[in-house]
Each structure stands twice: as C-alpha cells, then as structure tokens.
Coordinates of C-alpha atoms in Angstrom, one line a residue:
M241 CA 85.8 145.2 116.6
A242 CA 85.2 144.2 120.1
G243 CA 87.7 141.2 120.4
S244 CA 90.5 143.3 119.1
G245 CA 90.0 146.0 121.5
M246 CA 89.7 143.5 124.4
R247 CA 92.9 142.1 122.9
K248 CA 94.4 145.6 123.1
L249 CA 93.1 145.9 126.7
A250 CA 94.8 142.9 127.8
K251 CA 98.6 143.4 125.7
D252 CA 98.5 147.0 127.6
T253 CA 97.8 145.4 131.0
A254 CA 100.1 143.0 130.5
I255 CA 103.1 145.4 130.1
Y256 CA 102.1 147.9 132.6
G257 CA 101.6 145.0 134.7
L258 CA 104.6 143.3 134.2
S259 CA 106.8 146.3 134.6
S260 CA 105.2 146.5 137.9
I261 CA 105.9 143.1 138.5
I262 CA 109.5 142.8 137.4
G263 CA 110.1 145.9 139.4
K264 CA 109.0 144.7 142.0
F265 CA 110.6 141.8 142.0
L266 CA 114.2 143.1 141.5
N267 CA 113.8 145.4 144.1
W268 CA 113.0 142.4 146.3
C269 CA 116.3 140.5 145.3
L270 CA 118.0 143.4 146.4
V271 CA 117.0 142.7 150.2
P272 CA 119.7 139.3 150.5
M273 CA 122.2 141.6 149.7
Y274 CA 121.3 144.5 152.2
T275 CA 120.7 141.7 155.1
R276 CA 124.5 140.4 154.2
V277 CA 126.4 143.9 153.5
L278 CA 124.9 146.1 155.8
D279 CA 126.4 146.3 159.5
S280 CA 123.6 145.3 161.6
T281 CA 120.0 144.2 161.7
A282 CA 119.4 147.9 163.3
E283 CA 120.6 149.3 159.8
Y284 CA 118.1 147.1 157.9
G285 CA 115.6 148.5 160.2
V286 CA 116.3 152.0 159.6
V287 CA 116.1 151.4 155.8
T288 CA 112.4 149.5 156.8
N289 CA 111.4 152.5 158.5
L290 CA 112.3 155.3 156.5
Y291 CA 110.9 153.3 153.3
A292 CA 107.7 153.1 155.1
W293 CA 107.5 156.8 155.8
T294 CA 108.4 157.5 152.3
A295 CA 105.2 155.2 151.0
L296 CA 102.9 156.9 153.1
L297 CA 104.4 160.8 152.2
M298 CA 104.1 159.5 148.4
V299 CA 100.6 158.7 148.9
L300 CA 100.1 162.6 150.8
L301 CA 102.2 164.4 148.5
T302 CA 100.3 163.0 145.3
Y303 CA 96.8 163.4 147.1
G304 CA 94.6 161.7 144.2
M305 CA 95.5 163.9 141.4
E306 CA 96.6 161.3 139.5
T307 CA 93.0 159.5 139.5
G308 CA 91.9 163.4 139.2
F309 CA 93.5 163.8 136.4
F310 CA 92.2 160.7 134.2
R311 CA 88.8 161.7 135.6
F312 CA 89.1 165.3 133.7
A313 CA 91.1 164.6 131.1
N314 CA 88.6 162.3 129.8
K315 CA 85.8 164.6 130.1
K316 CA 84.6 166.3 126.8
E317 CA 84.0 169.7 128.2
E318 CA 87.7 170.1 129.5
D319 CA 91.0 170.4 127.5
P320 CA 92.9 167.4 128.1
T321 CA 96.2 170.0 127.6
T322 CA 95.1 172.4 130.6
V323 CA 94.2 169.6 132.4
Y324 CA 97.6 168.2 132.4
S325 CA 99.6 171.1 132.6
T326 CA 97.6 172.0 136.1
S327 CA 97.8 168.9 137.5
L328 CA 101.9 169.8 136.7
I329 CA 101.7 172.9 138.3
S330 CA 99.6 172.0 141.1
L331 CA 102.1 169.3 142.3
G332 CA 105.3 170.7 141.1
F333 CA 104.4 173.6 143.6
T334 CA 103.4 171.3 146.5
S335 CA 106.6 168.9 146.0
I336 CA 108.9 171.6 145.9
L337 CA 107.4 173.4 148.9
F338 CA 107.4 170.1 150.9
V339 CA 111.2 169.8 150.2
I340 CA 111.5 173.6 151.5
L341 CA 109.8 173.0 154.8
C342 CA 111.4 169.6 155.4
W343 CA 115.2 171.0 155.1
T344 CA 114.1 174.1 156.5
F345 CA 112.9 172.2 160.1
I346 CA 115.1 169.2 159.2
T347 CA 116.5 169.6 163.0
P348 CA 112.9 169.1 164.6
I349 CA 111.9 166.6 162.5
S350 CA 114.6 164.5 162.7
I351 CA 114.9 164.7 166.4
G352 CA 110.9 163.8 166.3
L353 CA 111.2 160.9 164.2
G354 CA 114.6 159.8 166.3
Y355 CA 117.3 160.2 163.5
E356 CA 119.1 163.4 165.1
N357 CA 122.6 162.1 164.0
Y358 CA 121.2 161.0 160.8
P359 CA 119.5 164.3 159.2
Q360 CA 121.1 163.9 155.9
Y361 CA 118.7 160.4 155.6
L362 CA 115.3 162.5 155.7
R363 CA 117.0 165.1 153.7
I364 CA 117.7 162.9 150.6
L365 CA 114.1 161.1 150.8
A366 CA 112.2 164.4 151.0
A367 CA 114.3 165.1 147.6
I368 CA 113.1 161.7 146.6
V369 CA 109.5 161.3 147.4
A370 CA 109.3 164.8 146.0
I371 CA 110.3 163.9 142.7
D372 CA 108.2 160.7 142.5
A373 CA 105.2 162.4 143.3
F374 CA 105.7 164.9 140.6
S375 CA 106.5 162.5 138.1
S376 CA 103.2 160.5 138.8
I377 CA 101.3 163.1 136.5
P378 CA 103.9 162.5 133.8
F379 CA 103.4 158.4 134.3
A380 CA 99.7 159.3 134.0
Y381 CA 99.8 161.3 131.2
L382 CA 102.0 158.0 129.1
R383 CA 99.1 156.1 130.2
Y384 CA 96.2 158.5 129.0
T385 CA 98.2 158.9 125.6
N386 CA 98.1 155.2 125.4
R387 CA 101.9 154.7 125.5
P388 CA 102.7 151.7 127.8
I389 CA 106.3 151.0 126.0
R390 CA 107.5 154.1 127.1
F391 CA 106.2 153.9 130.6
A392 CA 107.4 150.8 131.2
S393 CA 110.5 151.7 129.6
I394 CA 111.3 154.2 131.8
K395 CA 110.0 152.7 135.0
L396 CA 112.9 149.4 133.8
L397 CA 115.2 152.3 133.5
F398 CA 114.7 153.5 137.0
I399 CA 114.9 149.9 138.3
F400 CA 118.1 148.7 136.5
L401 CA 119.7 151.7 137.6
N402 CA 118.8 151.6 141.0
I403 CA 120.0 148.0 141.2
L404 CA 123.5 148.8 139.4
L405 CA 124.2 152.0 141.8
N406 CA 123.4 149.7 144.7
L407 CA 125.8 147.0 143.6
F408 CA 128.0 149.8 142.9
F409 CA 128.4 151.6 146.5
L410 CA 127.9 148.6 148.4
L411 CA 129.8 145.8 146.6
L412 CA 132.2 147.6 144.6
C413 CA 133.7 150.6 146.0
P414 CA 133.6 148.7 149.4
Y415 CA 136.1 146.6 147.3
L416 CA 137.8 149.0 145.7
Y417 CA 138.2 150.9 149.3
K418 CA 140.0 147.8 151.0
N419 CA 142.2 147.2 147.9
H420 CA 142.5 150.5 145.7
P421 CA 142.0 153.4 147.8
Q422 CA 143.0 155.7 145.5
L423 CA 140.2 154.8 143.0
V424 CA 137.3 155.8 145.4
D425 CA 138.5 157.6 148.6
W426 CA 138.0 160.7 147.3
F427 CA 134.1 160.3 147.3
Y428 CA 133.2 157.0 149.1
Q429 CA 133.0 156.9 153.0
E430 CA 133.6 153.6 154.9
N431 CA 130.8 152.1 156.9
S432 CA 128.1 154.3 155.5
G433 CA 125.6 151.3 153.6
V434 CA 122.5 152.6 154.8
W435 CA 123.5 156.5 153.1
Y436 CA 124.4 154.6 150.0
I437 CA 121.1 153.1 149.2
F438 CA 119.6 156.3 150.0
V439 CA 122.1 157.9 147.2
S440 CA 121.2 155.2 145.0
N441 CA 117.6 155.8 144.2
F442 CA 118.0 159.6 144.5
I443 CA 120.3 159.3 141.4
A444 CA 117.7 157.0 139.6
T445 CA 114.8 158.7 140.5
F446 CA 116.5 162.2 139.5
I447 CA 117.5 160.3 135.9
M448 CA 114.2 159.1 135.5
M449 CA 112.7 162.6 136.0
L450 CA 115.3 163.6 133.3
A451 CA 113.7 160.4 130.8
L452 CA 110.3 161.9 131.4
L453 CA 111.6 165.7 129.8
P454 CA 109.4 164.8 126.6
E455 CA 106.4 164.7 128.8
L456 CA 107.2 168.4 130.4
T457 CA 107.5 170.5 127.2
G458 CA 106.4 170.9 123.8
F459 CA 103.4 172.3 124.5
R460 CA 102.1 175.6 126.5
Y461 CA 101.4 175.7 130.1
K462 CA 98.1 176.9 131.4
F463 CA 96.8 176.8 135.3
N464 CA 93.2 177.0 135.3
K465 CA 92.4 177.7 139.1
A466 CA 88.4 176.6 138.8
L467 CA 89.3 173.8 137.4
L468 CA 92.3 173.1 140.3
K469 CA 89.4 173.5 143.0
R470 CA 87.1 170.9 140.5
M471 CA 90.0 168.4 140.6
L472 CA 90.8 168.8 144.3
R473 CA 87.4 168.1 145.4
Y474 CA 87.3 165.1 143.4
S475 CA 90.6 163.6 144.3
L476 CA 90.7 164.9 147.9
P477 CA 88.5 162.0 149.1
I478 CA 90.7 159.5 147.1
L479 CA 93.5 160.9 149.3
A480 CA 91.8 159.8 152.2
L481 CA 91.0 156.5 150.9
G482 CA 94.6 156.4 149.8
V483 CA 96.5 157.5 152.7
M484 CA 94.3 155.3 155.0
G485 CA 95.2 152.0 152.6
I486 CA 98.7 152.5 152.8
F487 CA 98.4 153.3 156.1
N488 CA 97.6 149.4 157.1
Q489 CA 100.1 148.3 155.1
T490 CA 103.0 150.4 156.8
A491 CA 101.8 151.4 160.2
D492 CA 103.8 148.3 161.6
K493 CA 107.0 149.5 160.7
I494 CA 106.4 153.3 161.4
I495 CA 104.8 152.7 164.8
F496 CA 107.2 150.1 166.0
P497 CA 110.3 152.2 166.9
F498 CA 108.1 154.7 169.1
L499 CA 107.4 151.8 171.2
F500 CA 110.8 151.1 172.7
S501 CA 112.7 153.2 174.8
D502 CA 115.6 151.8 173.5
R503 CA 116.0 152.6 169.7
T504 CA 119.0 150.4 168.7
Y505 CA 116.9 147.3 170.2
A506 CA 113.7 148.8 168.0
D507 CA 115.8 148.8 165.0
E508 CA 117.3 145.5 165.0
Q509 CA 114.0 143.7 165.7
L510 CA 112.3 145.9 163.0
G511 CA 115.1 145.3 160.6
I512 CA 114.7 141.4 161.3
Y513 CA 110.9 141.7 161.0
G514 CA 111.1 143.6 157.6
A515 CA 113.7 141.4 156.3
C516 CA 111.5 138.3 156.6
F517 CA 108.0 140.2 156.1
K518 CA 109.9 140.5 152.3
I519 CA 109.7 136.6 151.8
G520 CA 105.9 136.7 152.4
V521 CA 105.9 139.7 150.1
V522 CA 106.5 137.2 147.5
M523 CA 102.7 136.9 147.5
I524 CA 101.8 140.1 146.6
M525 CA 103.8 139.6 143.6
F526 CA 102.0 136.5 142.5
A527 CA 98.7 137.9 143.5
Q528 CA 99.7 141.0 141.0
A529 CA 100.9 138.7 138.3
F530 CA 97.5 136.4 138.6
R531 CA 95.2 139.5 138.0
F532 CA 97.2 140.8 135.2
A533 CA 97.1 137.6 133.7
Y534 CA 94.0 135.7 134.2
E535 CA 91.2 138.7 134.9
P536 CA 91.4 139.8 131.1
F537 CA 91.1 136.3 130.0
I538 CA 87.9 135.8 132.3
F539 CA 86.4 139.0 131.5
A540 CA 87.2 138.5 127.7
K541 CA 85.8 135.2 127.8
N542 CA 82.1 136.2 129.7
R543 CA 81.9 138.9 127.1
Q544 CA 82.1 136.6 124.1
E545 CA 80.0 134.1 125.4
N546 CA 77.7 136.9 126.8
E547 CA 77.0 135.2 130.5
D548 CA 76.3 137.0 133.5
N549 CA 79.6 138.9 135.0
K550 CA 78.5 138.2 138.5
K551 CA 79.3 134.7 137.5
A552 CA 82.7 135.3 136.3
Y553 CA 83.3 137.5 139.1
A554 CA 83.1 134.7 141.5
E555 CA 84.8 132.4 139.4
V556 CA 88.1 134.8 139.3
M557 CA 87.4 134.9 142.7
K558 CA 87.6 131.2 143.3
Y559 CA 90.7 130.8 141.3
F560 CA 92.0 133.4 142.9
I561 CA 92.1 132.0 146.3
I562 CA 93.4 128.2 144.7
F563 CA 96.5 130.1 143.1
G564 CA 97.1 131.9 146.2
L565 CA 97.0 129.2 148.6
F566 CA 98.9 127.3 146.4
I567 CA 101.9 130.0 146.5
F568 CA 101.4 129.6 150.3
L569 CA 101.8 125.9 150.4
G570 CA 104.7 126.2 147.7
V571 CA 106.7 129.4 149.9
M572 CA 106.3 127.6 153.3
F573 CA 107.3 124.0 152.2
F574 CA 110.5 125.4 150.8
I575 CA 111.5 127.6 153.7
D576 CA 114.1 125.7 155.0
I577 CA 116.0 126.6 151.3
L578 CA 114.0 130.2 151.3
K579 CA 115.3 131.5 154.2
Y580 CA 118.5 132.1 153.3
F581 CA 116.8 134.8 150.9
V582 CA 118.2 136.8 154.2
D583 CA 121.3 136.6 156.5
A584 CA 121.7 133.7 159.2
S585 CA 121.3 137.1 161.6
Y586 CA 117.8 137.3 160.9
F587 CA 116.3 133.8 160.6
E588 CA 114.7 134.2 163.8
G589 CA 112.3 136.5 161.9
I590 CA 111.1 133.7 159.8
R591 CA 108.2 132.7 162.3
V592 CA 106.2 135.7 160.7
V593 CA 106.7 134.4 157.1
P594 CA 103.2 132.2 157.5
I595 CA 101.1 135.2 159.1
V596 CA 102.5 137.5 156.7
M597 CA 101.5 135.4 154.0
L598 CA 98.2 134.5 154.7
G599 CA 97.4 138.3 155.8
E600 CA 98.4 139.3 151.9
L601 CA 96.2 136.6 150.7
F602 CA 93.5 138.1 152.9
F603 CA 94.2 141.5 151.4
G604 CA 94.4 140.1 147.9
I605 CA 90.8 138.6 148.5
Y606 CA 90.0 141.9 149.8
F607 CA 91.4 143.7 146.6
N608 CA 88.9 141.4 144.6
L609 CA 85.9 141.8 146.7
S610 CA 86.5 145.9 146.5
F611 CA 85.0 146.4 143.0
W612 CA 81.4 146.1 143.9
Y613 CA 81.4 149.5 146.0
K614 CA 83.1 150.8 142.8
L615 CA 80.3 149.7 140.7
I616 CA 77.5 151.1 142.6
D617 CA 79.5 154.3 143.2
K618 CA 79.5 153.5 146.8
T619 CA 83.4 154.4 147.0
Q620 CA 83.1 155.9 150.6
Y621 CA 82.5 151.9 152.2
G622 CA 86.1 151.9 150.9
A623 CA 87.1 154.2 153.4
Y624 CA 85.2 152.9 156.1
F625 CA 86.9 149.2 155.7
S626 CA 90.3 151.3 155.7
A627 CA 89.6 153.0 158.4
I628 CA 88.4 150.2 160.5
G629 CA 91.8 148.4 159.4
S630 CA 93.7 151.4 160.7
I631 CA 92.2 151.4 164.0
I632 CA 92.5 147.4 164.6
T633 CA 96.1 148.0 163.0
V634 CA 97.2 150.5 165.8
V635 CA 95.1 149.2 168.7
I636 CA 97.0 145.9 168.3
I637 CA 100.7 146.9 167.7
I638 CA 100.2 149.7 170.5
L639 CA 98.9 147.1 172.9
F640 CA 101.1 144.0 172.4
A641 CA 104.3 144.7 170.3
P642 CA 105.9 146.0 173.7
V643 CA 105.1 142.8 175.3
Y644 CA 105.6 140.1 172.0
G645 CA 107.7 142.4 169.5
Y646 CA 107.7 142.0 166.0
M647 CA 105.2 139.0 166.1
A648 CA 102.4 141.8 167.2
C649 CA 102.8 143.6 164.1
A650 CA 102.6 140.3 161.6
W651 CA 99.7 139.4 163.6
A652 CA 98.0 142.8 163.4
S653 CA 98.4 142.7 159.7
F654 CA 96.9 139.4 159.8
C655 CA 93.7 140.8 162.0
C656 CA 93.2 144.0 160.0
N657 CA 93.2 142.2 156.7
L658 CA 90.9 139.4 157.6
I659 CA 88.8 142.0 158.9
M660 CA 88.4 143.9 156.5
M661 CA 88.2 141.3 153.4
L662 CA 85.0 139.7 156.2
I663 CA 83.3 142.8 156.4
S664 CA 83.7 143.6 152.7
Y665 CA 82.0 140.3 152.1
F666 CA 79.0 140.7 154.2
V667 CA 78.2 144.5 153.4
G668 CA 78.7 143.5 149.8
Q669 CA 76.5 140.9 149.9
K670 CA 73.5 143.1 150.4
M671 CA 74.5 145.8 148.5
Y672 CA 75.8 143.6 145.3
P673 CA 75.2 139.9 145.9
I674 CA 77.0 137.7 144.4
R675 CA 77.1 134.2 144.8
Y676 CA 80.8 133.4 145.5
D677 CA 82.2 129.3 145.6
L678 CA 82.1 129.5 149.2
K679 CA 81.9 125.5 149.5
S680 CA 85.1 125.4 147.4
A681 CA 86.8 128.3 149.2
G682 CA 86.2 126.5 152.5
I683 CA 87.2 122.6 151.0
Y684 CA 90.5 124.5 149.8
F685 CA 91.4 126.2 152.6
L686 CA 90.9 123.6 155.1
L687 CA 92.6 121.3 152.7
A688 CA 95.7 124.0 152.6
I689 CA 95.8 124.3 156.3
S690 CA 96.1 120.7 156.7
L691 CA 98.7 119.8 154.2
Y692 CA 100.6 123.2 155.6
L693 CA 100.4 121.4 159.5
T694 CA 101.5 117.8 157.9
G695 CA 104.2 119.4 156.2
M696 CA 105.7 121.7 158.8
N697 CA 105.2 118.4 161.4
I698 CA 107.1 115.9 159.3
P699 CA 109.0 113.9 161.7
V700 CA 112.1 113.9 159.4
E701 CA 115.4 115.4 160.1
F702 CA 117.2 114.3 156.4
M703 CA 116.2 117.4 154.7
P704 CA 116.2 115.8 151.1
V705 CA 113.7 113.3 152.3
K706 CA 111.6 116.3 154.0
L707 CA 111.4 118.2 151.2
L708 CA 110.4 115.3 148.9
L709 CA 107.6 114.5 150.9
R710 CA 106.5 118.1 151.1
S711 CA 106.5 118.0 147.2
C712 CA 104.5 115.3 147.5
L713 CA 101.8 117.0 149.9
L714 CA 102.3 119.8 147.2
G715 CA 101.4 117.5 144.6
I716 CA 98.4 116.7 146.6
F717 CA 96.8 120.1 146.7
L718 CA 97.4 120.5 142.6
L719 CA 95.8 117.0 142.1
V720 CA 93.1 118.1 144.3
V721 CA 92.4 121.6 142.4
I722 CA 92.8 119.2 138.8
K723 CA 90.1 117.1 139.8
R724 CA 87.7 119.3 141.1
D725 CA 88.2 122.5 138.8
V726 CA 90.5 122.1 136.3
P727 CA 89.8 119.6 134.0
L728 CA 92.8 118.4 132.0
K729 CA 91.9 119.3 128.7
N730 CA 91.9 123.2 129.6
I731 CA 95.4 123.0 130.5
P732 CA 97.6 124.3 127.7
F733 CA 99.7 122.1 125.8
I734 CA 98.1 118.8 127.7
N735 CA 94.8 119.4 126.4
K736 CA 96.1 118.0 122.8
Y737 CA 96.6 114.9 124.6
V738 CA 93.3 114.4 126.1
K739 CA 90.5 113.3 124.4
K740 CA 87.7 116.2 124.6

C-alpha cells in the first residue's frame, strides 16, 4: 500500500512538475522572437521591467491564500467547500478592487513608474495580474481534489494560446499588414510589439479563466468571516516570506530603471540584461526538473530501505550539485552557439550568463537546504534569510549599478543567493544538523571551475576544434562523476551490460 501511494505521489508530482517545466521552457522559447521582432533593446527592457512588477504583484494579490486554502481545507473541523468559497470570495474582492484602484489612479501610477506615455500597458497588466491571482485558488482546488491531468491541461492551454497569439500578432500580422493590409488594418497597429505581447497574455489568461468555470460553479458559495480571519492570520506571514523571496529575484529588473536619468538608456541596458539573463534561466528549469524527477526516487528508495532520512537528504544535495555544475559547464562550453538564442544586438550582455547561472545554482542549493526550518516549524528563519538577501541585493544595485550598469545586477543576484545559502547552511547545522558531503561538493566545484577556466581560454580560433576540446573537458567531468559517485551498474540501459 505504501509503495502504491509513493508511486502515485511520484506520478502526480511528475504531471504537476512537467507542466510547470514545459511552460517555462516554451515561454523561454519566445525570447529569441522578442529580441528580433521588437524595434529596440529598450522595448524588451520595458517587457522585462513590467513583467518583474507583475511577478511581485502576483505574490501580493494572492497574499498566501493558496497555502492557507490547503491548510484549512485539510482540517477535520472545517468544511472544505466553505474554505474554498471563502477563499474565492476574498481573492475575487481584492482582485477586482486592485483593478479599480489601478485604473482610477492610472495617471499618477504610470508617471511614477516612468510609463506616462503608455498607461495602456499598466491597465492591461493590472487585469492580467488580477485574473491570475484569482485563478490561483481554482488551481489549488484541482490539486486538493487530486486532478493533476486537468490542472496540467489548463496550464498548457494557456501556454500554447499565449505562444500562438504572440506568433499571430508579432509575425503574421506584420506580414499581412505589409502585403495585404486590408486583412488586418482594421485592428492591427504597426510598431506596437510590446503592446501585443501584453494583449496576447491577456487573451490567453482570460480564456484560461473561462476553462476554470466548472471549478467556479456547481456549489453554493458561503462566506465565513471568522474563517477568513483565521486563514489570514495563517497566510500573511507566508505573504511576507513570498514577497521577500520574489523581490530577491526581481529587484534588479524593478530598481534598475530608476537609477538613471536617461530612461531610454536604462531600458536599453535592462533589455540586454533581461534577454541574456534568460539564457542563464536554463539552470532554474533543469534544477526544477531534477527535483521533480530525482527527489521522489531518492525518498522512495530511502523509505523502502528504512534508512536514516538525513542520509537521503545529503545524498540528494550531492547529486543536485553535480547535476547543476554539469549544466553550468554544458551551457558555458557551448555559449558561442547558445548566444544566438538572442539577437546580435544583445551579445554584449552574454558576460552575465556565468554569473547568473552560478547564482541560480546557489539558489537551488539554498532551496534544497531550506527544508530544515520547515521540518522543525521554524519558518520565520526563511523570512530572516530572505530579508538579508533583499537588503544585500538592493544595496549592491543602488551603489554599483549607476557605475557598472547591469553587471552590478548580475553580481547582486550572485551575492544574495550565495550569502543566503551559506547562512542557511550554518544555522541549519545548529538547528537540524545533517552531514552533507562537503568534501565531494568542494571537489566538484573546484573541478568545474578549473574546467570552465580552461575551456573558456582555449587558444584556438577555429570554432569546431574549440567546441570539440570543450566537449572533451565536459567528458572529463562526467568521467570523474562516474568514477566517484555513479557506478556504471546504476545507470539504466548500461547496467545490463555490466557485471554486478
């Protein structure tokens, strides 16, 4: 019974996780088009800045209610339907109020954010964020009722619609406007790429909301004021943690434009940074894939063998680091090809990629470390660490971005994640000690950095030869991993040919 339960958990985790990873990957694939069809790097800077704001607003507008819903819907003394409907009413009210306030005060808001000539961007983004925030509860309900297929299907529907609409507005419409204007001139406006990126998002978000209508009907809505107060008391601390966490990830893209008197220059630089940052985001996607694919396996094996859980946690961490360093080397060794992910006008920003990737690796390690304070119900430590990270990020950006530009943003993210990782490790060793394999981690880090420095300084200009030599260096890393930590008999498809 336990085995079947674990298998079901792994299956559901894979469905939820793969939908998230596929979504991130497909949206990531839009970046090459954006950098080529938008009129300037400044326009992509606008997209980068405003989507950073939406990520922060999304956390604020959900105010921890998704987690609160799970917590109270699973309490025996609470009626799940009442919890669900109370959550919907609460988020529905605050989302509508947010849109009304934004649209009412759109002039001062747009002036304050530097978009006085483009208030329509802020209006449509306010609507998108409000719908997304409200939709978080129906999606949580699908998870609560154990319907991963429907959850993933609606998520993927949004993703594919968003991609198709982007292709329609940014590629097909310009072509038709140029060659057959009578087909599109009644609705299409030329040179409005940024606007149509947001329009595509809005239409896809609205259709996603319609797809969730079955989860919003068929039951009697009940609003329990006392229940809402209890849920808010539980959720608001989560809000504080969430805001600081997302701020650490978006502070560079939010603050940067305010540090320069020339807004066009700031947008151009932010566009270059934002586009090249996306290359480094591959680390996040692979890290997520690792957690979804490998952690269920480790914990299932640990449970079956009845071993000490802490040993499994340490084992997961070691392989996470190995996997992350391999991805880092793979991306950097082939950066001369991967840089064409963005347009040539963005190439100067490629230098941020190794810094961003290592920073995201540190964040992944921090994320894997963070379970200790969750297990001992000391989640306030997560808030402390995030607050320290936020302060570090803001100070570095404000002090150094006016001098060093977007490179200061990359280093701010790197330092923030590194320090949060180190503090979480040392505090965790006192509160919930785990014997991580620091020796192996150190060896692999030193090996990866040595191979990286060697590979990036190969004195060969002929690109095929350079890539071949770098591939050999990547092979050396793999051989060391196999020799030290991955016996051939444990590798699928190879194990059948190896004597046990």
